Short mmCIF file of C-alpha atoms in Angstrom, two decimals:
data_model
loop_
_atom_site.label_atom_id
_atom_site.label_comp_id
_atom_site.label_asym_id
_atom_site.label_seq_id
_atom_site.Cartn_x
_atom_site.Cartn_y
_atom_site.Cartn_z
CA MET J 235 150.23 31.26 106.63
CA ALA J 236 149.54 32.53 103.20
CA ILE J 237 148.44 29.81 100.78
CA ASP J 238 148.26 29.84 97.06
CA LEU J 239 146.43 26.90 95.55
CA ARG J 240 146.21 28.70 92.23
CA SER J 241 147.62 27.45 88.99
CA GLU J 242 150.18 29.77 87.44
CA PHE J 243 150.23 29.92 83.67
CA GLN J 244 149.82 33.45 82.51
CA ALA J 245 152.09 36.52 82.66
CA PRO J 246 152.33 39.25 85.32
CA ALA J 247 151.09 41.71 82.72
CA VAL J 248 147.78 39.93 82.58
CA ASP J 249 147.35 40.51 86.29
CA ALA J 250 148.43 44.04 85.87
CA ALA J 251 145.79 44.68 83.16
CA ALA J 252 143.09 43.17 85.48
CA ASP J 253 144.27 45.37 88.29
CA ALA J 254 144.00 48.38 85.96
CA ALA J 255 140.46 47.29 84.90
CA ARG J 256 139.50 47.09 88.56
CA ARG J 257 140.63 50.67 88.98
CA VAL J 258 138.47 51.68 85.96
CA ILE J 259 135.39 49.88 87.39
CA ASP J 260 135.83 51.58 90.74
CA ALA J 261 136.44 54.98 89.25
CA LEU J 262 133.47 54.64 86.90
CA VAL J 263 131.07 53.91 89.78
CA ARG J 264 132.63 56.75 91.83
CA SER J 265 132.55 59.27 88.97
CA GLY J 266 129.76 61.74 88.76
CA GLY J 267 131.16 65.13 87.73
CA MET J 268 132.28 64.56 84.12
CA THR J 269 130.77 66.34 81.21
CA ASP J 270 128.94 64.19 78.53
CA ALA J 271 131.80 64.87 76.13
CA ASP J 272 134.47 63.82 78.63
CA MET J 273 132.53 60.62 79.50
CA SER J 274 131.98 59.82 75.84
CA ALA J 275 135.76 60.10 75.32
CA ILE J 276 136.28 57.70 78.20
CA ALA J 277 133.85 55.22 76.47
CA ASP J 278 135.75 55.59 73.18
CA ARG J 279 138.99 54.79 74.91
CA LEU J 280 137.62 51.73 76.70
CA ASN J 281 135.95 50.51 73.48
CA ALA J 282 139.30 50.86 71.67
CA VAL J 283 141.00 48.72 74.39
CA ALA J 284 138.20 46.16 74.03
CA ASP J 285 138.60 46.13 70.26
CA ASP J 286 142.33 45.44 70.49
CA LEU J 287 141.85 42.74 73.19
CA GLU J 288 139.04 41.07 71.16
CA ALA J 289 141.06 41.04 67.97
CA ALA J 290 143.92 39.11 69.78
CA ALA J 291 141.66 36.79 71.70
CA PRO J 292 141.63 33.06 70.76
CA PRO J 293 138.31 31.27 70.10
CA VAL J 294 136.40 30.74 73.31
CA ALA J 295 136.74 26.94 73.04
CA ASP J 296 140.53 27.24 72.89
CA ARG J 297 140.60 29.76 75.74
CA LEU J 298 138.49 27.41 77.88
CA VAL J 299 141.11 24.69 77.47
CA ASP J 300 143.87 27.10 78.24
CA MET J 301 142.22 28.68 81.32
CA TRP J 302 141.59 25.22 82.87
CA ARG J 303 145.16 23.99 82.26
CA GLY J 304 146.82 22.48 85.29
CA ASP J 305 145.35 21.70 88.64
CA GLY J 306 144.40 23.71 91.65
CA ILE J 307 142.30 26.84 91.93
CA THR J 308 141.89 28.84 88.74
CA ARG J 309 143.18 32.35 88.27
CA HIS J 310 140.13 33.63 86.39
CA ASP J 311 137.22 33.20 88.83
CA PRO J 312 135.08 36.21 89.95
CA VAL J 313 136.08 36.09 93.64
CA ALA J 314 139.74 35.23 94.00
CA GLY J 315 140.94 35.35 90.43
CA PRO J 316 143.65 37.88 89.90
CA GLU J 317 142.95 37.70 86.15
CA ASN J 318 139.25 38.66 86.53
CA PRO J 319 138.52 42.35 87.05
CA ILE J 320 135.19 41.50 88.78
CA ALA J 321 137.08 39.72 91.59
CA PRO J 322 138.18 42.00 94.54
CA PRO J 323 140.33 39.63 94.50
CA LEU J 324 140.37 37.61 97.74
CA GLU J 325 143.71 36.20 98.86
CA TYR J 326 143.51 33.27 101.22
CA SER J 327 145.59 32.26 104.23
CA ALA J 328 145.33 28.98 106.06
CA VAL J 329 144.05 29.17 109.76
CA ASP J 330 144.37 25.46 110.30
CA SER J 331 144.16 22.32 108.17
CA ARG J 332 140.43 22.77 107.46
CA THR J 333 140.02 26.54 107.81
CA ILE J 334 140.94 29.44 105.61
CA GLU J 335 140.43 33.14 105.67
CA ALA J 336 140.90 36.29 103.55
CA VAL J 337 140.84 39.98 104.47
CA THR J 338 139.43 42.35 101.86
CA THR J 339 138.00 45.86 101.74
CA LEU J 340 135.21 46.50 99.19
CA GLY J 341 134.32 49.75 97.48
CA LEU J 342 131.27 51.23 95.63
CA PRO J 343 131.04 48.61 92.79
CA TYR J 344 130.01 46.06 95.42
CA GLN J 345 127.39 48.22 97.14
CA GLY J 346 123.86 47.10 98.11
CA PRO J 347 122.26 49.31 100.71
CA PRO J 348 123.94 52.72 101.10
CA SER J 349 127.56 52.34 102.25
CA CYS J 350 126.94 48.53 102.71
CA VAL J 351 128.07 45.48 100.78
CA HIS J 352 125.35 43.94 98.60
CA GLY J 353 123.86 40.91 100.25
CA GLY J 354 124.34 38.96 97.03
CA VAL J 355 127.98 39.92 96.85
CA SER J 356 128.42 38.50 100.43
CA ALA J 357 126.78 35.37 99.11
CA LEU J 358 129.20 35.20 96.22
CA LEU J 359 132.30 35.67 98.47
CA LEU J 360 131.04 33.05 100.88
CA ASP J 361 130.08 30.40 98.32
CA HIS J 362 133.53 30.67 96.76
CA THR J 363 135.40 30.70 100.08
CA LEU J 364 133.51 27.62 101.35
CA GLY J 365 134.53 25.91 98.12
CA VAL J 366 138.18 26.91 98.60
CA ALA J 367 138.07 25.67 102.16
CA ASN J 368 136.96 22.33 100.82
CA GLY J 369 139.83 22.28 98.45
CA TRP J 370 142.27 23.22 101.23
CA ALA J 371 140.83 20.50 103.47
CA GLY J 372 141.31 17.98 100.75
CA VAL J 373 137.86 17.02 99.50
CA SER J 374 135.98 19.56 97.38
CA GLY J 375 132.81 19.47 95.19
CA MET J 376 129.90 21.34 93.77
CA THR J 377 127.53 23.49 95.83
CA ALA J 378 124.22 21.65 96.42
CA GLU J 379 122.65 23.92 99.02
CA LEU J 380 123.75 27.20 100.56
CA THR J 381 122.02 29.06 103.37
CA LEU J 382 123.00 32.61 104.27
CA ARG J 383 121.99 34.53 107.37
CA TYR J 384 122.37 38.22 107.53
CA HIS J 385 122.99 39.39 111.10
CA ARG J 386 123.85 43.02 110.50
CA THR J 387 124.87 45.11 107.48
CA THR J 388 128.31 44.53 106.05
CA PRO J 389 130.21 47.76 105.67
CA LEU J 390 132.01 49.05 102.56
CA PHE J 391 135.39 50.72 102.98
CA GLU J 392 136.31 48.74 106.14
CA PRO J 393 138.42 45.56 106.34
CA LEU J 394 136.29 42.42 106.19
CA THR J 395 137.40 38.92 107.18
CA VAL J 396 135.89 36.10 105.19
CA THR J 397 136.41 32.75 106.84
CA ALA J 398 135.43 29.23 105.92
CA ARG J 399 135.86 25.84 107.57
CA GLN J 400 135.12 22.34 106.38
CA VAL J 401 133.01 20.70 109.11
CA SER J 402 132.40 17.18 107.93
CA VAL J 403 132.72 14.80 105.05
CA ASP J 404 130.09 11.93 104.97
CA GLY J 405 130.47 9.89 101.76
CA ARG J 406 130.06 12.43 98.95
CA LYS J 407 128.38 14.99 101.22
CA ILE J 408 130.60 17.73 102.47
CA ARG J 409 129.43 20.32 105.00
CA THR J 410 131.15 23.64 105.29
CA THR J 411 130.48 26.82 107.21
CA GLY J 412 131.76 30.38 106.91
CA GLU J 413 131.19 33.94 107.86
CA ILE J 414 132.03 37.48 107.08
CA THR J 415 133.05 39.63 110.07
CA ALA J 416 133.81 43.30 110.41
CA GLY J 417 135.33 44.83 113.58
CA GLY J 418 135.04 41.47 115.32
CA GLY J 419 131.29 41.16 114.76
CA THR J 420 129.54 38.64 112.42
CA CYS J 421 127.78 40.30 109.51
CA VAL J 422 126.82 37.26 107.45
CA SER J 423 127.09 33.50 108.22
CA ALA J 424 126.84 30.66 105.74
CA GLU J 425 126.14 26.88 105.78
CA GLY J 426 126.89 24.84 102.65
CA LEU J 427 126.25 21.35 101.47
CA PHE J 428 128.52 20.31 98.76
CA ILE J 429 128.68 17.14 96.65
CA ALA J 430 132.05 15.65 95.94
CA LYS J 431 131.99 15.70 92.16
CA HIS J 432 133.56 17.86 89.50
CA PRO J 433 132.61 18.48 85.90
CA PRO J 434 135.49 17.53 83.58
CA ARG J 435 138.01 20.18 82.67
CA PRO J 436 138.05 21.16 79.02
CA ARG J 437 140.82 19.42 77.12
CA MET H 226 105.73 44.15 80.14
CA ALA H 227 109.08 45.80 80.58
CA ILE H 228 109.38 47.73 83.86
CA ASP H 229 111.93 50.28 84.92
CA LEU H 230 111.89 51.18 88.51
CA ARG H 231 115.26 52.83 88.32
CA SER H 232 115.97 56.40 89.10
CA GLU H 233 117.35 58.39 86.17
CA PHE H 234 119.88 61.02 87.03
CA GLN H 235 123.02 60.47 84.95
CA ALA H 236 123.82 60.76 81.34
CA PRO H 237 123.70 58.20 78.55
CA ALA H 238 127.51 58.60 78.18
CA VAL H 239 127.89 57.12 81.70
CA ASP H 240 126.00 53.98 80.61
CA ALA H 241 128.07 53.86 77.41
CA ALA H 242 131.31 53.94 79.41
CA ALA H 243 130.03 51.17 81.73
CA ASP H 244 129.14 49.13 78.64
CA ALA H 245 132.63 49.67 77.25
CA ALA H 246 134.16 48.62 80.55
CA ARG H 247 131.99 45.48 80.42
CA ARG H 248 133.54 44.67 77.00
CA VAL H 249 137.00 45.23 78.49
CA ILE H 250 136.25 42.83 81.42
CA ASP H 251 135.00 40.12 79.09
CA ALA H 252 137.83 40.55 76.60
CA LEU H 253 140.47 40.41 79.40
CA VAL H 254 139.08 37.15 80.69
CA ARG H 255 138.87 35.81 77.13
CA SER H 256 142.34 36.94 76.18
CA GLY H 257 145.29 34.60 76.24
CA GLY H 258 147.42 35.20 73.20
CA MET H 259 148.96 38.60 73.79
CA THR H 260 152.63 39.20 74.33
CA ASP H 261 153.79 40.58 77.59
CA ALA H 262 154.57 43.90 75.88
CA ASP H 263 151.14 44.14 74.33
CA MET H 264 149.37 43.31 77.56
CA SER H 265 151.54 45.79 79.42
CA ALA H 266 150.46 48.44 76.94
CA ILE H 267 146.78 47.44 77.64
CA ALA H 268 147.43 47.90 81.42
CA ASP H 269 148.97 51.31 80.74
CA ARG H 270 145.94 52.51 78.73
CA LEU H 271 143.52 51.26 81.37
CA ASN H 272 145.52 52.91 84.14
CA ALA H 273 145.42 56.21 82.15
CA VAL H 274 141.68 55.96 81.85
CA ALA H 275 141.41 55.29 85.63
CA ASP H 276 143.71 58.28 86.36
CA ASP H 277 141.50 60.61 84.42
CA LEU H 278 138.31 59.30 85.97
CA GLU H 279 139.81 59.52 89.51
CA ALA H 280 141.04 63.02 88.95
CA ALA H 281 137.38 64.10 88.12
CA ALA H 282 135.70 62.04 90.74
CA PRO H 283 133.99 63.84 93.58
CA PRO H 284 134.68 62.88 97.21
CA VAL H 285 133.09 59.52 98.03
CA ALA H 286 130.72 61.11 100.63
CA ASP H 287 129.36 63.50 97.89
CA ARG H 288 129.17 60.73 95.36
CA LEU H 289 127.14 58.59 97.92
CA VAL H 290 124.53 61.41 98.26
CA ASP H 291 124.37 61.83 94.51
CA MET H 292 124.07 58.17 93.66
CA TRP H 293 121.20 57.68 96.14
CA ARG H 294 119.25 60.70 94.93
CA GLY H 295 115.63 60.12 94.05
CA ASP H 296 113.51 57.03 94.74
CA GLY H 297 113.29 53.67 93.15
CA ILE H 298 115.96 51.18 92.23
CA THR H 299 119.41 52.56 91.88
CA ARG H 300 121.40 52.57 88.63
CA HIS H 301 124.75 51.55 90.18
CA ASP H 302 124.16 48.19 91.74
CA PRO H 303 126.23 45.11 90.78
CA VAL H 304 123.32 43.09 89.25
CA ALA H 305 120.94 45.40 87.33
CA GLY H 306 122.85 48.70 87.42
CA PRO H 307 123.64 49.99 83.92
CA GLU H 308 126.28 52.26 85.46
CA ASN H 309 128.15 49.39 87.13
CA PRO H 310 130.48 47.36 84.84
CA ILE H 311 130.25 44.36 87.17
CA ALA H 312 126.45 44.05 86.49
CA PRO H 313 125.54 41.93 83.40
CA PRO H 314 123.19 44.07 83.78
CA LEU H 315 119.76 42.35 84.26
CA GLU H 316 116.75 44.14 82.77
CA TYR H 317 113.51 43.21 84.43
CA SER H 318 109.98 42.67 83.03
CA ALA H 319 106.76 42.23 85.09
CA VAL H 320 105.11 38.79 84.84
CA ASP H 321 102.30 39.75 87.12
CA SER H 322 101.76 42.12 90.05
CA ARG H 323 104.11 40.19 92.38
CA THR H 324 106.46 38.47 89.87
CA ILE H 325 109.30 39.72 87.70
CA GLU H 326 111.83 38.20 85.42
CA ALA H 327 114.95 39.01 83.43
CA VAL H 328 116.66 37.16 80.63
CA THR H 329 120.43 37.33 80.43
CA THR H 330 123.33 35.46 78.95
CA LEU H 331 126.62 35.35 80.94
CA GLY H 332 130.16 35.03 79.66
CA LEU H 333 133.54 33.95 81.03
CA PRO H 334 133.87 36.67 83.73
CA TYR H 335 130.96 34.91 85.58
CA GLN H 336 132.37 31.38 85.38
CA GLY H 337 132.58 28.86 88.21
CA PRO H 338 132.96 25.27 86.96
CA PRO H 339 134.08 24.96 83.34
CA SER H 340 131.51 26.59 81.02
CA CYS H 341 129.12 27.09 83.93
CA VAL H 342 127.93 30.04 85.90
CA HIS H 343 129.64 30.43 89.28
CA GLY H 344 127.24 29.24 92.09
CA GLY H 345 127.91 32.48 93.95
CA VAL H 346 127.04 34.53 90.93
CA SER H 347 123.72 32.73 90.77
CA ALA H 348 123.27 33.65 94.46
CA LEU H 349 124.12 37.27 93.69
CA LEU H 350 121.61 37.44 90.82
CA LEU H 351 118.81 35.74 92.85
CA ASP H 352 119.28 37.77 95.97
CA HIS H 353 118.98 40.94 93.93
CA THR H 354 116.01 39.78 91.84
CA LEU H 355 114.16 38.70 94.98
CA GLY H 356 114.73 42.19 96.36
CA VAL H 357 113.40 43.88 93.15
CA ALA H 358 110.37 41.57 93.13
CA ASN H 359 109.62 42.88 96.64
CA GLY H 360 109.92 46.42 95.42
CA TRP H 361 107.67 45.66 92.47
CA ALA H 362 105.10 43.98 94.71
CA GLY H 363 105.06 47.10 96.95
CA VAL H 364 106.80 46.05 100.22
CA SER H 365 110.60 45.54 100.23
CA GLY H 366 113.35 45.21 102.80
CA MET H 367 116.70 43.78 103.73
CA THR H 368 117.76 40.17 103.23
CA ALA H 369 117.62 38.34 106.56
CA GLU H 370 117.91 34.73 105.26
CA LEU H 371 118.54 33.30 101.83
CA THR H 372 118.63 29.60 100.89
CA LEU H 373 119.86 28.49 97.53
CA ARG H 374 119.43 25.02 96.00
CA TYR H 375 121.52 23.95 93.07
CA HIS H 376 119.64 21.42 90.95
CA ARG H 377 121.92 21.23 87.92
CA THR H 378 124.77 23.36 86.56
CA THR H 379 123.78 26.77 85.07
CA PRO H 380 125.33 27.15 81.61
CA LEU H 381 127.39 30.06 80.32
CA PHE H 382 126.69 31.40 76.82
CA GLU H 383 122.97 30.43 76.87
CA PRO H 384 119.91 32.55 77.75
CA LEU H 385 119.02 32.29 81.40
CA THR H 386 115.68 33.38 82.87
CA VAL H 387 115.89 34.83 86.41
CA THR H 388 112.48 34.91 88.06
CA ALA H 389 111.30 36.09 91.45
CA ARG H 390 107.87 36.29 93.16
CA GLN H 391 106.80 37.76 96.39
CA VAL H 392 104.91 35.01 98.25
CA SER H 393 103.79 36.61 101.46
CA VAL H 394 103.95 39.61 103.73
CA ASP H 395 103.39 38.99 107.50
CA GLY H 396 104.02 42.07 109.50
CA ARG H 397 107.60 43.00 108.73
CA LYS H 398 108.47 39.53 107.37
CA ILE H 399 108.47 39.17 103.67
CA ARG H 400 108.87 35.77 101.92
CA THR H 401 110.11 35.63 98.36
CA THR H 402 111.11 32.81 96.06
CA GLY H 403 112.93 32.74 92.71
CA GLU H 404 114.82 30.61 90.32
CA ILE H 405 117.21 30.53 87.41
CA THR H 406 116.10 28.42 84.49
CA ALA H 407 117.81 27.48 81.30
CA GLY H 408 116.16 25.67 78.38
CA GLY H 409 113.02 25.33 80.57
CA GLY H 410 114.73 23.45 83.36
CA THR H 411 115.51 24.80 86.82
CA CYS H 412 119.15 25.24 87.55
CA VAL H 413 118.98 27.11 90.90
CA SER H 414 116.06 27.91 93.16
CA ALA H 415 115.99 30.41 96.04
CA GLU H 416 113.87 31.11 99.12
CA GLY H 417 114.38 34.38 100.89
CA LEU H 418 113.17 35.98 104.12
CA PHE H 419 113.39 39.74 104.09
CA ILE H 420 112.64 42.20 106.84
CA ALA H 421 110.74 45.44 105.88
CA LYS H 422 113.28 48.01 106.83
CA HIS H 423 115.74 50.20 104.95
CA PRO H 424 118.85 52.06 106.05
CA PRO H 425 118.48 55.75 105.43
CA ARG H 426 119.69 57.18 102.10
CA PRO H 427 122.62 59.53 102.41
CA ARG H 428 121.69 63.19 102.28
#
């Protein structure tokens, strides 16, 4: 069952622009054959886009209020946020009432060892997914401790399943586990301790 | 003492284009006031840049050989790679023969809780920095286990110091620690176990 806990307050065009920026990031890391002049022209075009976006951007304090409007999971985070070009982005489905999963395929911008996902990127995806699993299970919080075990390399260019499950809630202590699998085998597993508190949303 | 262990095989224009893409990512996450039509035009311009880059990109297998040419730390990774728009990028200095550090300030694309760095982004920065410290100390490897402890929130928009130190080498087992500090206080600390092996570079 697909789930969407995300707040919805911006326009489809914002997601489309983030998608296009994702294509630019991937193509830049894949590129290698351009002349200096051609690549300088690419830089000029990207700087012109940035100039126009920056000229229209609200003050950061205002943007912070706006981007935290509403409840639920935000749309701008660097893992599942469709508005954030850094995010692959992950799209979550419910497995059961305390377990979620997402399937994603990562390209060269997320590379660590040759043709493999960066170990820190796996940590980023798991930390976030454990947090979303807590939200889905009903009690979420801030990461206090996270332990990652790397069992084998995680491949680029192949479907990865990122899973997380809330294991227990004891007072304010939440324990959550997760893993990244490829081809049915576990690449990375994670155990997290979360504390049930949240910094206030900007108003 | 500034250190640069990175291989150098592409042109300054490639770094300039990645810098420009970084500006686009930041401005997209900061934006909020554009009309749908204006944002659709931004998406069109970014897609046109991606089209041109993709048309000139070599096959991925060729690009993999090229991006892993030479020795040393790569220039395309998602933490310190100047060629990767996802990377802030971190620039490392040597503290002593086994310790390195980098100072960086992160903006909205790296946000977790309001105005704070995403816990998974901190994990990404620390995993990579521990790995670079191993390279600097002379024996590096793959992450086998990584434990992160979150002591307080890590602020956006303020200088962060990311430090890592190789603690011991016992056979193929390498132990490395690190932390992220802000204003002199520890925000996140990390302990890593690495195994001294490397997948082969593509040839």
